[in-house]
Structures are given as structure tokens and as C-alpha cells.
Tab-separated table of C-alpha atoms in Angstrom:
chain	number	residue	atom	x	y	z
A	3	MET	CA	111.173	137.977	97.135
A	4	SER	CA	112.198	134.822	99.301
A	5	LYS	CA	114.926	135.714	101.912
A	6	PHE	CA	116.459	132.003	100.745
A	7	VAL	CA	119.117	131.836	98.028
A	8	SER	CA	118.726	128.911	95.792
A	9	TYR	CA	121.715	126.514	95.137
A	10	CYS	CA	121.946	124.018	92.167
A	11	VAL	CA	123.056	120.247	93.600
A	12	ASP	CA	124.460	117.862	90.806
A	13	ALA	CA	123.887	114.548	90.483
A	14	SER	CA	127.595	114.183	91.088
A	15	SER	CA	127.649	116.172	94.331
A	16	ALA	CA	128.291	114.498	97.545
A	17	VAL	CA	125.058	115.749	98.995
A	18	TYR	CA	122.973	115.031	95.888
A	19	PRO	CA	119.640	112.521	97.597
A	20	GLY	CA	120.947	108.951	97.586
A	21	LYS	CA	116.792	108.245	97.302
A	22	LEU	CA	116.518	110.045	93.867
A	23	ARG	CA	119.831	107.922	92.486
A	24	MET	CA	116.875	105.044	92.746
A	25	LEU	CA	114.797	106.461	90.069
A	26	LYS	CA	115.600	105.225	86.394
A	27	ASP	CA	115.784	108.534	85.115
A	28	PRO	CA	116.975	111.119	87.811
A	29	PRO	CA	117.468	114.408	87.392
A	30	LYS	CA	120.631	115.410	86.282
A	31	SER	CA	120.603	118.259	89.015
A	32	ILE	CA	117.891	120.041	91.753
A	33	TYR	CA	118.077	123.054	92.758
A	34	VAL	CA	117.266	123.441	96.505
A	35	LYS	CA	116.577	125.990	99.362
A	36	GLY	CA	117.786	124.976	102.701
A	37	ASP	CA	120.049	123.108	104.183
A	38	LEU	CA	120.626	119.667	101.703
A	39	ASP	CA	123.461	118.447	104.048
A	40	GLY	CA	122.195	119.414	107.511
A	41	GLY	CA	120.773	115.269	108.155
A	42	LEU	CA	117.065	116.102	107.051
A	43	LEU	CA	116.934	113.526	104.387
A	44	SER	CA	118.551	110.911	106.922
A	45	ARG	CA	115.308	111.020	108.735
A	46	GLY	CA	112.583	109.037	108.253
A	47	ILE	CA	110.199	110.687	105.603
A	48	VAL	CA	106.204	110.516	105.115
A	49	GLY	CA	105.027	111.124	101.614
A	50	ILE	CA	101.610	112.796	102.077
A	51	VAL	CA	99.370	113.431	99.140
A	52	GLY	CA	96.264	114.294	98.167
A	53	SER	CA	93.368	116.523	96.665
A	54	ARG	CA	93.730	120.202	95.894
A	55	LYS	CA	89.865	120.799	97.449
A	56	ILE	CA	90.463	118.837	100.342
A	57	PHE	CA	87.565	118.139	103.053
A	58	GLN	CA	87.024	118.247	106.211
A	59	TYR	CA	87.341	115.024	106.650
A	60	SER	CA	90.590	114.524	105.772
A	61	ARG	CA	91.495	116.925	107.471
A	62	GLU	CA	90.500	115.697	110.784
A	63	ILE	CA	92.677	112.812	109.217
A	64	LEU	CA	95.998	114.813	108.985
A	65	ARG	CA	95.320	116.363	112.159
A	66	HIS	CA	95.618	113.559	113.999
A	67	ILE	CA	98.204	111.982	112.220
A	68	PHE	CA	100.259	115.197	112.934
A	69	ARG	CA	99.167	115.826	116.438
A	70	GLU	CA	98.830	112.115	118.082
A	71	VAL	CA	100.579	109.907	115.819
A	72	LEU	CA	103.813	111.238	114.097
A	73	PRO	CA	106.964	110.983	116.419
A	74	ILE	CA	109.229	114.255	116.155
A	75	ASN	CA	111.973	112.940	114.942
A	76	VAL	CA	110.353	112.470	111.456
A	77	ALA	CA	109.887	114.676	108.248
A	78	THR	CA	107.399	115.289	106.301
A	79	VAL	CA	107.156	115.696	102.298
A	80	SER	CA	105.001	116.634	100.217
A	81	GLY	CA	103.741	118.971	96.575
A	82	PHE	CA	103.282	122.612	97.580
A	83	MET	CA	99.666	123.110	95.702
A	84	PHE	CA	96.529	123.598	97.197
A	85	GLY	CA	94.292	121.265	99.733
A	86	VAL	CA	96.687	118.083	101.336
A	87	ASP	CA	99.697	120.038	99.802
A	88	THR	CA	99.200	122.760	101.650
A	89	GLU	CA	98.441	121.655	105.091
A	90	ALA	CA	100.450	118.395	105.723
A	91	HIS	CA	102.910	121.696	104.984
A	92	LYS	CA	101.637	124.115	107.393
A	93	LEU	CA	101.165	120.513	110.114
A	94	SER	CA	103.746	120.263	109.873
A	95	LEU	CA	105.365	123.062	110.521
A	96	GLU	CA	102.997	123.931	113.614
A	97	ASN	CA	104.077	120.390	115.257
A	98	PHE	CA	107.826	121.354	114.990
A	99	ILE	CA	108.168	118.351	111.961
A	100	PRO	CA	110.340	119.619	109.418
A	101	THR	CA	108.795	119.410	106.031
A	102	ILE	CA	109.823	119.526	102.418
A	103	ALA	CA	107.689	120.846	99.886
A	104	VAL	CA	108.865	119.675	95.848
A	105	LEU	CA	107.968	122.150	93.227
A	106	PRO	CA	106.633	121.945	89.595
A	107	CYS	CA	108.239	125.116	88.746
A	108	GLY	CA	111.023	126.494	89.090
A	109	ILE	CA	113.081	126.542	92.447
A	110	ASP	CA	112.181	130.923	92.701
A	111	ALA	CA	108.937	130.663	91.828
A	112	ILE	CA	106.103	130.251	94.384
A	113	HIS	CA	102.933	128.347	92.938
A	114	PRO	CA	100.680	128.927	93.481
A	115	VAL	CA	100.799	132.543	94.669
A	116	SER	CA	99.025	132.431	97.599
A	117	ASN	CA	101.413	130.088	98.914
A	118	TYR	CA	103.795	132.819	99.339
A	119	ALA	CA	104.341	132.738	103.690
A	120	LEU	CA	104.582	129.155	103.487
A	121	TYR	CA	107.382	129.430	101.054
A	122	ASP	CA	110.336	131.111	102.905
A	123	LYS	CA	108.767	129.438	106.392
A	124	ILE	CA	109.367	126.091	104.941
A	125	PRO	CA	113.272	126.371	104.870
A	126	GLY	CA	112.982	129.070	107.498
A	127	SER	CA	111.932	125.970	109.782
A	128	GLY	CA	114.786	123.070	108.963
A	129	GLY	CA	112.845	122.138	105.648
A	130	LEU	CA	113.832	122.009	102.305
A	131	ILE	CA	112.378	123.753	98.793
A	132	ILE	CA	113.172	121.849	96.132
A	133	SER	CA	112.672	121.845	92.387
A	134	GLU	CA	114.332	119.981	88.691
A	135	TYR	CA	113.956	123.047	87.731
A	136	PRO	CA	115.946	126.833	87.424
A	137	GLY	CA	114.829	130.312	88.166
A	138	PHE	CA	111.239	131.411	87.542
A	139	SER	CA	110.475	128.745	85.315
A	140	ALA	CA	106.093	128.556	85.279
A	141	PRO	CA	104.933	124.282	85.438
A	142	LYS	CA	103.442	122.277	83.127
A	143	LYS	CA	101.219	120.023	83.438
A	144	TRP	CA	104.773	117.173	82.580
A	145	THR	CA	106.700	119.195	85.442
A	146	PHE	CA	104.138	117.762	88.129
A	147	VAL	CA	104.090	114.517	86.811
A	148	ASN	CA	108.333	114.688	86.946
A	149	ARG	CA	108.041	116.276	90.721
A	150	ASN	CA	105.453	112.805	91.696
A	151	ARG	CA	108.502	110.981	90.740
A	152	ILE	CA	110.894	112.502	92.974
A	153	ILE	CA	107.546	112.824	95.971
A	154	ALA	CA	108.212	109.183	95.996
A	155	ALA	CA	111.811	108.571	95.340
A	156	LEU	CA	112.035	111.085	98.624
A	157	SER	CA	108.883	108.908	100.879
A	158	ASP	CA	109.796	105.599	102.864
A	159	ILE	CA	106.565	105.733	103.322
A	160	LEU	CA	103.407	107.683	101.596
A	161	ILE	CA	99.827	108.446	102.281
A	162	VAL	CA	97.331	109.532	100.009
A	163	VAL	CA	95.194	111.136	101.793
A	164	GLN	CA	92.194	111.696	99.784
A	165	ALA	CA	92.366	111.338	95.628
A	166	GLY	CA	89.843	111.243	92.781
A	167	GLU	CA	89.464	109.064	89.722
A	168	LYS	CA	92.240	110.548	88.158
A	169	SER	CA	93.787	112.389	90.692
A	170	GLY	CA	97.871	113.470	90.598
A	171	SER	CA	97.895	111.947	93.746
A	172	LEU	CA	97.794	108.613	91.940
A	173	ILE	CA	100.740	109.508	89.967
A	174	THR	CA	102.839	109.189	92.838
A	175	ALA	CA	101.674	106.391	94.386
A	176	ASN	CA	102.624	104.429	91.750
A	177	TYR	CA	106.163	106.049	91.541
A	178	ALA	CA	106.186	105.002	95.138
A	179	ASN	CA	104.966	101.776	94.951
A	180	LYS	CA	107.365	100.746	91.655
A	181	LEU	CA	110.153	101.567	94.565
A	182	GLY	CA	108.942	98.786	96.393
A	183	LYS	CA	108.009	101.809	98.693
A	184	PRO	CA	104.315	101.246	101.539
A	185	VAL	CA	101.856	102.773	100.603
A	186	LEU	CA	98.866	104.253	102.705
A	187	ALA	CA	95.396	104.965	101.459
A	188	VAL	CA	92.882	106.811	103.101
A	189	THR	CA	89.015	104.865	103.668
A	190	ALA	CA	86.501	106.254	103.365
A	191	GLY	CA	82.554	105.154	102.806
A	192	TYR	CA	80.845	103.737	100.147
A	193	PHE	CA	78.610	107.582	99.665
A	194	HIS	CA	81.910	109.651	99.989
A	195	ARG	CA	82.790	110.911	96.323
A	196	GLY	CA	86.015	112.394	96.125
A	197	PHE	CA	87.780	109.046	97.592
A	198	GLU	CA	87.567	107.242	94.206
A	199	GLY	CA	91.252	106.336	94.046
A	200	ASN	CA	91.947	105.647	97.206
A	201	LEU	CA	89.804	102.631	96.704
A	202	GLN	CA	91.396	102.115	93.622
A	203	LEU	CA	94.687	101.766	95.413
A	204	LEU	CA	93.210	100.249	97.888
A	205	SER	CA	91.968	96.919	95.497
A	206	THR	CA	95.512	96.984	94.222
A	207	TYR	CA	98.915	97.185	96.402
A	208	ALA	CA	98.077	99.775	99.126
A	209	LYS	CA	97.009	98.968	102.113
A	210	ALA	CA	94.188	101.089	104.294
A	211	LEU	CA	95.510	103.727	106.849
A	212	VAL	CA	93.371	101.732	109.557
A	213	SER	CA	95.813	101.824	112.406
A	214	ASP	CA	97.682	104.666	114.984
A	215	ASN	CA	100.569	102.362	114.901
A	216	GLN	CA	101.141	101.432	111.460
A	217	ILE	CA	103.662	104.774	110.417
A	218	ASN	CA	105.335	104.536	112.935
A	219	GLN	CA	105.527	100.317	112.511
A	220	LEU	CA	106.580	100.813	108.655
A	221	LEU	CA	109.033	103.672	109.126
A	222	GLY	CA	110.740	100.812	112.156
A	223	TYR	CA	110.314	103.366	115.192
A	224	ALA	CA	108.937	102.735	118.511
A	225	PRO	CA	105.784	105.616	118.466
A	226	GLY	CA	107.225	108.721	119.242
A	227	LYS	CA	104.117	110.412	121.049
A	228	LEU	CA	101.333	108.656	122.779
A	229	ILE	CA	97.975	107.749	121.950
A	230	LYS	CA	96.121	110.061	123.900
A	231	ASP	CA	92.280	109.129	124.102
A	232	THR	CA	90.913	112.615	125.068
A	233	SER	CA	87.249	112.126	123.757
A	234	ASN	CA	85.024	111.154	126.644
A	235	LYS	CA	84.301	107.527	124.739
A	236	SER	CA	84.365	105.893	128.454
A	237	SER	CA	80.685	108.257	128.839
A	238	LEU	CA	78.759	106.808	126.365
A	239	LEU	CA	75.736	105.829	126.742
A	240	HIS	CA	74.613	101.891	125.346
A	241	ASP	CA	72.345	103.932	122.214
A	242	GLU	CA	75.292	106.341	121.539
A	243	LYS	CA	77.711	103.636	121.751
A	244	VAL	CA	75.808	101.865	118.976
A	245	VAL	CA	75.771	104.668	116.607
A	246	TYR	CA	79.243	105.195	117.262
A	247	ASP	CA	80.101	101.573	116.711
A	248	HIS	CA	78.474	101.584	113.615
A	249	LEU	CA	80.562	105.268	112.257
A	250	CYS	CA	83.768	103.559	113.066
A	251	GLU	CA	82.314	100.807	110.413
A	252	GLN	CA	81.598	102.972	107.891
A	253	PRO	CA	80.853	106.967	108.077
A	254	ALA	CA	76.475	107.191	107.027
A	255	SER	CA	73.944	110.001	106.853
A	256	PRO	CA	71.461	110.245	109.359
A	257	ASP	CA	68.821	108.292	106.811
A	258	ILE	CA	70.920	105.162	106.109
A	259	LEU	CA	71.725	104.838	110.298
A	260	ALA	CA	68.372	104.829	110.810
A	261	VAL	CA	68.158	102.337	108.541
A	262	ARG	CA	70.529	100.046	109.289
A	263	LEU	CA	69.814	100.410	113.684
A	264	LYS	CA	65.943	100.396	112.614
A	265	LEU	CA	64.997	103.511	114.889
A	266	PRO	CA	63.518	106.855	113.883
A	267	VAL	CA	65.528	108.980	112.395
A	268	LYS	CA	64.789	111.902	115.015
A	269	SER	CA	66.151	109.627	117.607
A	270	VAL	CA	68.905	108.924	115.414
A	271	SER	CA	70.169	112.356	114.648
A	272	MET	CA	69.548	113.564	118.307
A	273	LEU	CA	72.033	110.740	119.346
A	274	LEU	CA	74.522	111.764	116.672
A	275	THR	CA	74.451	115.739	118.458
A	276	ASN	CA	75.381	114.484	122.158
A	277	LEU	CA	78.066	112.161	119.499
A	278	GLN	CA	79.219	115.753	118.556
A	279	ILE	CA	78.816	117.693	122.037
A	280	LYS	CA	80.580	115.168	123.597
A	281	GLY	CA	83.892	115.340	121.032
A	282	VAL	CA	83.680	111.714	119.312
A	283	ALA	CA	81.705	112.662	116.293
A	284	PHE	CA	81.852	115.177	113.545
A	285	GLU	CA	79.489	115.696	110.557
A	286	THR	CA	80.808	117.407	107.333
A	287	ASP	CA	77.936	117.176	103.681
A	288	GLY	CA	74.821	115.851	106.357
A	289	VAL	CA	77.640	112.591	106.805
A	290	TYR	CA	78.644	111.546	110.547
A	291	HIS	CA	82.409	110.554	111.425
A	292	ALA	CA	83.635	108.516	114.622
A	293	ARG	CA	86.876	110.533	115.387
């Protein structure tokens, strides 16, 4: 049982989030846990959405964003589901950034149950739990769609970390785009399945997330954290640097790199091992990525 008591905020209330009024069909009321009037919604808010089956590559991207990029005076918002949502909420708490969880179910229902501990930690750390639905009402397919429009409305910018071809994150991105919010999508290699939705967005209105400064610039902030190069890139030998530069352009397997570089696979594998040891590359499902 949650130790936080929920309360209802009517659309006529002075503390009702102004951003929600931008929607064509704003909620008539919302249910909240946490201090809605505590100034959290006046911060720059970064929406983070993505697949329920998160890849290691996506985890690495998120960790970098939270640990090296996001300034401390922002907040985040996500949908409290498995995968990218949960990772975003957890990393927010780890980095002392308040986070907003928008539920597809009743305010008192914990869905998924595996996020039981996270549920109370969010309002307990200065964040918010928000739902359009009271009590313990169960989530339905249409409530997820309704939840997505609230995430989009509360976001000042939206980052799509990992989205498949039919991902619900595309619905959130479309809402954000219609509301005039910048949408950023993480890039992935041609052979990296599970990012088809990202490619769809990048071919239409989304911008590729390629720079550490993009997020802060879109929020109108100077960088709140120094972008530290704690790796050993300066110590790379010539051949290691060549392989690393190729990985920066596009993640690849040893076989594909060997073809591109016209080198034996054994030599490429050895160079990739060296890059991993030096902390500038990592491997996921046989595909290597630059850090």
C-alpha cells in the first residue's frame, strides 16, 4: 500500500497544469500523488519514451544522457512501463532529477507490479505520479493512448530512445509534434532491429540526437554539467582509432567492419577487444558500438 495519498485536481483549479490545456481534449481532472504546486512543472521537462524491451545500447545512451548531459534543474516525464520508461525513472532518481510518472491506470493501481518500490520513491523524491483515472481502475488499450498525450503535453522536448515499427512511443511523438514540441530520436545502425520506429520519425519530423548540447539548447539552458571525457580515446593507436571512427559513424559486427576496412576478421576482433578494454566501445548481440 502506498504511503502517499492521492488527490484530485479539477481543470478549473489554479494548480491544474497549464500545459495540459494545450491539448484538444485535456483531462477534465487529474489524480496526483506528490506536490503538484511545488514548482516542479516550471522546470524544463524532458520526456523520455521507448520500447518495453530495452536493448543494452539504449541503456548506455540513457546512462550517458543522465550522467553527463542533463542539467540538475530539469525534470523528466515518462510512462512508468517496463523497459525505457522504468530505466528513465530510475536514472532520474539516481541522479537527483525529479521525475513524473504518467499512469495508464488508476492513480492507486501499481502497473506493472514490478515497479512497486519505484512507485513511492518518485513522489518521495520530489516527483509526481499522475493519472487521468481514479482509484484502482485497470489499464486498457485506449488508456495507454490517452496517457501518451499527457506525456507529450507535459514535455518541453521529447526523446524517443528506442521504438519498434508499431511502438506506442510513435503515438507520443506524434502528439508532441502536433503540439509543436521538439522530438529527438536516437540513431542506430541499419542492421540494428528494434529501431524501425526511430527511423520512421527521422524520415519525417524528428531530429537525430547526435550532440550532447542539443537537449540543453532546446531547453534554453547552458549545459548544467561538464561533458567529461573520462575514456582513453587519446591513447588509441592508429588502427584502433580507425575502427573507433567507423563505429562512431555506425555500429557494426566484426565481419562487416572487416569488409569495410579490408582487414582480416581476426585482426578486427583484436582491435575491438582493445577498444573495449580502453572503455571506448561496447558490444551488444554481436554488434559493437562506440561510447
